[in-house]
Coordinates of C-alpha atoms in Angstrom, one line a residue:
X590 CA 0.0 0.0 0.0
X591 CA 1.5 3.3 -1.0
X592 CA 1.2 6.4 1.2
X593 CA 1.2 10.0 0.0
X594 CA 1.8 13.3 1.6
X595 CA -1.4 14.8 0.2
X596 CA -2.7 12.3 -2.4
X597 CA -1.8 10.3 -5.6
X598 CA -1.9 11.9 -9.0
X599 CA -4.5 9.4 -10.1
X600 CA -7.1 7.7 -8.0
X601 CA -7.5 3.9 -8.1
X602 CA -10.6 2.5 -9.8
X603 CA -11.9 0.9 -6.6
X604 CA -11.5 2.8 -3.4
X605 CA -12.3 1.2 0.0
X606 CA -13.4 3.4 2.9
X607 CA -12.5 2.0 6.3
X608 CA -15.3 3.5 8.4
X609 CA -17.9 0.9 9.0
X610 CA -15.6 -1.0 11.4
X611 CA -15.8 2.0 13.7
X612 CA -19.4 2.8 13.1
X613 CA -20.7 -0.8 13.6
X614 CA -18.6 -1.2 16.7
X615 CA -20.0 1.9 18.3
X616 CA -23.6 1.1 17.2
X617 CA -23.5 -2.4 18.6
X618 CA -21.7 -1.3 21.7
X619 CA -24.3 1.4 22.3
X620 CA -27.1 -1.1 21.8
X621 CA -25.6 -3.4 24.4
X622 CA -25.1 -0.5 26.9
X623 CA -28.7 0.5 26.5
X624 CA -30.0 -3.1 26.8
X625 CA -27.9 -4.2 29.7
X626 CA -27.2 -1.1 31.7
X627 CA -30.0 1.3 31.0
X628 CA -32.9 -1.1 30.9
X629 CA -31.5 -2.8 34.1
X630 CA -30.1 0.3 35.7
X631 CA -30.9 -0.6 39.3
X632 CA -29.1 -3.9 38.9
X633 CA -26.1 -2.9 36.9
X634 CA -25.6 0.9 37.0
X635 CA -26.9 2.1 40.3
X636 CA -25.1 1.3 43.6
X637 CA -26.8 2.9 46.6
X638 CA -23.5 2.6 48.5
X639 CA -22.0 5.0 46.0
X640 CA -25.0 7.3 45.3
X641 CA -28.7 7.0 45.6
X642 CA -30.0 7.5 42.0
X643 CA -33.3 6.5 40.3
X644 CA -33.0 4.6 37.1
X645 CA -33.9 7.7 35.1
X646 CA -31.4 9.8 36.9
X647 CA -28.6 7.3 36.3
X648 CA -29.4 7.0 32.6
X649 CA -29.5 10.7 32.3
X650 CA -26.2 11.2 34.0
X651 CA -24.6 8.4 32.0
X652 CA -25.7 9.8 28.6
X653 CA -24.9 13.3 29.7
X654 CA -21.4 12.4 30.9
X655 CA -20.6 10.7 27.6
X656 CA -21.8 13.7 25.5
X657 CA -20.0 16.1 27.8
X658 CA -16.8 14.1 27.5
X659 CA -16.9 14.2 23.7
X660 CA -17.5 18.0 23.8
X661 CA -14.5 18.5 26.2
X662 CA -12.2 16.4 24.0
X663 CA -13.3 18.4 21.0
X664 CA -12.6 21.6 22.8
X665 CA -9.2 20.5 23.8
X666 CA -8.4 19.4 20.2
X667 CA -9.4 22.9 18.8
X668 CA -7.5 24.8 21.5
X669 CA -3.8 25.7 21.4
X670 CA -3.1 22.7 23.6
X671 CA -4.1 20.5 20.6
X672 CA -1.0 21.5 18.7
X673 CA 1.4 20.7 21.5
X674 CA 1.8 16.9 21.8
X675 CA 3.3 17.0 25.3
X676 CA 0.9 19.5 26.8
X677 CA -2.1 17.8 25.1
X678 CA -1.1 14.4 26.5
X679 CA -1.0 15.8 30.0
X680 CA -4.4 17.5 29.5
X681 CA -5.9 14.3 28.1
X682 CA -4.7 12.3 31.1
X683 CA -6.1 14.9 33.5
X684 CA -9.4 14.9 31.5
X685 CA -9.6 11.1 31.7
X686 CA -8.8 11.1 35.4
X687 CA -11.5 13.7 36.1
X688 CA -14.2 11.8 34.2
X689 CA -13.1 8.4 35.7
X690 CA -13.3 9.8 39.2
X691 CA -16.7 11.3 38.5
X692 CA -18.1 8.0 37.1
X693 CA -16.8 5.9 40.0
X694 CA -18.5 8.3 42.5
X695 CA -21.8 8.2 40.7
X696 CA -22.2 4.6 39.5
X697 CA -21.5 1.0 40.4
X698 CA -17.9 -0.1 39.6
X699 CA -19.1 -2.0 36.6
X700 CA -21.2 0.9 35.4
X701 CA -18.3 3.4 35.9
X702 CA -15.8 1.4 33.9
X703 CA -18.2 0.6 31.0
X704 CA -19.2 4.3 30.8
X705 CA -15.5 5.3 30.6
X706 CA -15.2 2.8 27.7
X707 CA -18.3 4.2 26.1
X708 CA -16.8 7.7 26.4
X709 CA -13.5 6.8 24.7
X710 CA -15.3 4.8 22.1
X711 CA -17.6 7.8 21.3
X712 CA -14.6 10.0 21.0
X713 CA -13.0 7.6 18.5
X714 CA -16.1 7.3 16.3
X715 CA -16.6 11.1 16.4
X716 CA -13.0 11.4 15.1
X717 CA -13.8 9.1 12.3
X718 CA -17.2 10.5 11.4
X719 CA -16.5 14.2 11.7
X720 CA -12.8 14.6 10.8
X721 CA -11.1 11.5 9.3
X722 CA -13.6 10.4 6.7
X723 CA -14.7 14.0 5.6
X724 CA -11.1 15.0 5.2
X725 CA -10.3 12.0 3.1
X726 CA -13.4 12.6 1.0
X727 CA -12.4 16.2 0.4
X728 CA -8.9 15.1 -0.7
X729 CA -10.3 12.4 -3.0
X730 CA -12.7 14.9 -4.6
X731 CA -9.9 17.4 -5.2
X732 CA -7.6 14.7 -6.8
X733 CA -10.5 13.5 -9.0
X734 CA -11.1 17.0 -10.2
X735 CA -7.5 17.6 -10.9
X736 CA -7.3 20.4 -8.3
X737 CA -4.4 21.1 -6.0
X738 CA -4.9 19.3 -2.7
X739 CA -5.4 21.2 0.5
X740 CA -3.3 19.2 3.1
X741 CA -5.0 20.7 6.2
X742 CA -8.0 18.3 6.4
X743 CA -5.7 15.3 5.8
X744 CA -3.3 16.4 8.5
X745 CA -6.1 16.9 10.9
X746 CA -7.4 13.4 10.1
X747 CA -4.0 12.0 10.7
X748 CA -3.8 13.7 14.1
X749 CA -7.2 12.1 15.0
X750 CA -6.1 8.7 13.7
X751 CA -3.0 8.8 15.9
X752 CA -5.2 9.4 18.9
X753 CA -7.6 6.6 17.9
X754 CA -4.5 4.3 17.5
X755 CA -3.4 5.0 21.1
X756 CA -7.0 4.7 22.4
X757 CA -7.3 1.1 21.1
X758 CA -5.8 -0.9 23.9
X759 CA -7.3 1.2 26.7
X760 CA -10.8 0.9 25.2
X761 CA -10.5 -2.8 24.7
X762 CA -9.6 -3.2 28.4
X763 CA -12.6 -1.1 29.5
X764 CA -14.9 -3.2 27.4
X765 CA -13.8 -6.4 29.1
X766 CA -13.3 -4.8 32.5
X767 CA -16.5 -6.4 33.9
X768 CA -14.6 -9.7 34.1
X769 CA -12.1 -8.2 36.6
X770 CA -14.0 -7.2 39.9
X771 CA -10.6 -6.8 41.7
X772 CA -10.2 -3.7 39.5
X773 CA -13.6 -2.1 39.4
X774 CA -14.3 -2.9 43.1
X775 CA -11.0 -1.5 44.3
X776 CA -11.3 1.3 46.8
X777 CA -9.4 3.6 44.4
X778 CA -10.8 2.1 41.2
X779 CA -10.6 5.3 39.2
X780 CA -6.9 5.6 39.8
X781 CA -6.3 1.9 39.1
X782 CA -8.3 2.3 35.9
X783 CA -6.4 5.4 34.8
X784 CA -3.0 3.7 35.4
X785 CA -4.1 0.7 33.3
X786 CA -5.2 3.0 30.5
X787 CA -1.9 5.0 30.5
X788 CA 0.2 1.8 30.7
X789 CA -1.7 0.1 27.9
X790 CA -1.3 3.2 25.7
X791 CA 2.4 3.2 26.5
X792 CA 2.6 -0.5 25.4
X793 CA 0.7 0.5 22.2
X794 CA 3.6 2.9 21.6
X795 CA 6.0 0.0 21.3
X796 CA 4.0 -1.5 18.4
X797 CA 3.8 1.9 16.7
X798 CA 7.6 2.2 16.9
X799 CA 8.0 -1.4 15.6
X800 CA 5.7 -0.8 12.6
X801 CA 7.8 2.3 11.8
X802 CA 11.0 0.3 11.8
X803 CA 12.2 1.1 15.3
X804 CA 12.8 -1.7 17.7
X805 CA 12.7 -0.7 21.3
X806 CA 11.9 -3.7 23.4
X807 CA 12.6 -1.7 26.6
X808 CA 9.2 0.0 26.0
X809 CA 7.4 -3.3 25.9
X810 CA 9.3 -4.8 28.9
X811 CA 8.9 -1.7 31.0
X812 CA 5.2 -1.5 30.2
X813 CA 4.7 -5.2 31.1
X814 CA 6.7 -4.7 34.3
X815 CA 4.5 -1.7 35.3
X816 CA 1.3 -3.7 34.6
X817 CA 2.6 -6.6 36.7
X818 CA 3.6 -4.3 39.6
X819 CA 0.1 -2.8 39.5
X820 CA -1.5 -6.2 39.6
X821 CA 0.6 -7.1 42.7
X822 CA -0.5 -4.0 44.4
X823 CA -4.1 -4.5 43.6
X824 CA -4.0 -8.0 44.8
X825 CA -2.5 -6.9 48.1
X826 CA -5.1 -4.2 48.5
X827 CA -7.9 -6.7 47.8
X828 CA -6.7 -8.8 50.7
X829 CA -6.8 -5.8 53.0
X830 CA -10.3 -4.9 51.9
X831 CA -11.5 -8.4 52.5
X832 CA -10.4 -8.2 56.1
X833 CA -12.1 -4.9 56.5
X834 CA -15.3 -6.3 54.9
X835 CA -15.3 -9.2 57.5
X836 CA -15.1 -6.7 60.3
X837 CA -17.9 -4.5 58.8
X838 CA -20.0 -7.6 58.3
X839 CA -19.7 -8.5 62.0
X840 CA -20.7 -5.0 63.0
X841 CA -23.7 -5.0 60.7
X842 CA -25.0 -8.4 61.9
X843 CA -27.5 -7.0 64.5
X844 CA -29.2 -4.7 61.9
X845 CA -29.3 -7.6 59.4
X846 CA -31.0 -9.8 61.9
X847 CA -33.7 -7.1 62.5
X848 CA -34.5 -7.0 58.8
X849 CA -34.6 -10.8 58.5
X850 CA -37.1 -11.0 61.3
X851 CA -39.6 -9.0 59.2
X852 CA -39.5 -11.4 56.2
X853 CA -42.4 -13.7 55.3
X854 CA -42.1 -17.4 55.1
X855 CA -41.3 -17.5 51.3
X856 CA -38.6 -14.8 51.8
X857 CA -37.1 -16.6 54.7
X858 CA -36.7 -19.7 52.5
X859 CA -35.3 -17.7 49.6
X860 CA -32.7 -16.1 51.9
X861 CA -31.7 -19.5 53.3
X862 CA -31.3 -20.9 49.8
X863 CA -29.1 -17.9 48.8
X864 CA -27.0 -18.3 52.0
X865 CA -26.5 -22.0 51.4
X866 CA -26.0 -21.9 47.6
X867 CA -24.8 -18.5 46.5
X868 CA -23.0 -16.7 49.4
X869 CA -19.8 -18.7 49.0
X870 CA -19.1 -16.4 46.0
X871 CA -21.6 -13.6 46.3
X872 CA -20.5 -12.1 49.6
X873 CA -18.3 -9.3 50.8
X874 CA -16.1 -12.1 52.2
X875 CA -16.3 -15.0 49.7
X876 CA -15.2 -18.5 50.9
X877 CA -15.1 -20.1 47.4
X878 CA -11.8 -21.6 46.4
X879 CA -11.8 -19.8 43.0
X880 CA -13.7 -16.5 43.5
X881 CA -12.0 -14.4 46.1
X882 CA -14.1 -11.3 45.1
X883 CA -17.8 -11.3 44.5
X884 CA -18.4 -11.9 40.7
X885 CA -19.8 -8.9 38.9
X886 CA -19.8 -7.1 42.2
X887 CA -23.0 -8.8 43.2
X888 CA -23.1 -9.2 47.0
X889 CA -26.1 -11.0 48.7
X890 CA -25.1 -10.4 52.3
X891 CA -28.4 -8.8 53.3
X892 CA -32.0 -8.8 52.2
X893 CA -31.6 -5.3 50.8
X894 CA -28.8 -6.7 48.6
X895 CA -30.9 -9.6 47.5
X896 CA -33.8 -7.3 46.7
X897 CA -31.5 -5.0 44.6
X898 CA -30.2 -8.0 42.5
X899 CA -33.5 -9.9 42.4
X900 CA -34.0 -9.6 38.6
X901 CA -30.5 -10.8 37.9
X902 CA -30.8 -13.7 40.4
X903 CA -34.0 -14.8 38.7
X904 CA -32.4 -14.5 35.2
X905 CA -29.3 -16.5 36.1
X906 CA -30.3 -18.9 38.8
X907 CA -33.8 -19.7 37.5
X908 CA -34.4 -18.8 33.9
X909 CA -31.0 -19.8 32.4
X910 CA -30.0 -22.0 35.4
X911 CA -26.3 -21.3 34.8
X912 CA -25.8 -20.2 38.4
X913 CA -24.4 -21.2 40.8
X914 CA -21.2 -21.6 38.7
X915 CA -21.1 -25.2 37.5
X916 CA -23.7 -25.8 40.2
X917 CA -20.9 -26.3 42.7
X918 CA -23.3 -25.9 45.6
X919 CA -25.9 -28.3 44.1
X920 CA -28.9 -26.0 43.9
X921 CA -32.0 -28.1 43.1
X922 CA -34.8 -27.3 40.6
X923 CA -37.2 -27.0 43.5
X924 CA -35.0 -24.4 45.2
X925 CA -34.8 -22.5 41.9
X926 CA -38.6 -22.3 41.8
X927 CA -38.8 -21.3 45.4
X928 CA -36.4 -18.5 44.7
X929 CA -38.4 -17.3 41.7
X930 CA -41.7 -17.4 43.7
X931 CA -40.3 -15.3 46.6
X932 CA -38.3 -12.8 44.5
X933 CA -41.0 -12.2 41.9
X934 CA -43.4 -11.1 44.6
X935 CA -41.1 -8.2 45.6
X936 CA -41.9 -4.7 44.5

């Protein structure tokens, strides 16, 4: 593939536009965000321990935060900072940290990380839609008409393409972050998240250098070492948090007993089933040999917790019957139906 400073003297007969990869990824990702997080906001997006929000408020804040982030990025790009690589990089990290901090203090850990991913993904597709493709189309039209080519739109598109290139690994991590509760449930999850984004962008720099003919393995090894060191620190912090959670659980036991006393017979049975079959993993202090942190951040230590996650419990433990994991605790079909009966009756 030949590259030109502004464009070739003659355009090829068939010209392929690489845009739908970005558009389709954003459209399908947005559909999943709406389907999973906005239609089930109380289960996935809202965490009363972080902030009390109604479903409508949470969705409004989420959409507003993404739109505001795109506008702020665009403003930075059009400001004098956008022409200074070093200053812009610093401003971009500060911008990311600010939004990450805000999301983690508004939403559940899962919701915060997925919204940060949605924000970066929206910035990337905005770059493609509003700058990269229009600039290329303008250049193609000028070449086809035999006119002199204005390099400005192409250079702006190149600048945006470079940003999208460095955003790739960070946004991939954010899209799969729901599989790593030790990250999004960390006490300083926004800081852990930002460090992972910066390190992954730094590792991406190694591949960019390699593709341009420069081999600097130090970049790769130092990035991998930084990621490993971060993982060690996170693991140590997770152990400390688990000990604190055990202490808090002991302190909260009298209040929990008061709530339990007010339950009806079906709810008592449901709580007993969850304690026997689910709490090995879904607890602030898991005892399972594999899951040392509650999967998906779903904790069923109190009836309030169970009530919050009721729709998800019914979907996974009853409708799809894929929980408990590998049915390690031997939940029976009768228990699944008892769970559904008790939880479906809740408001």
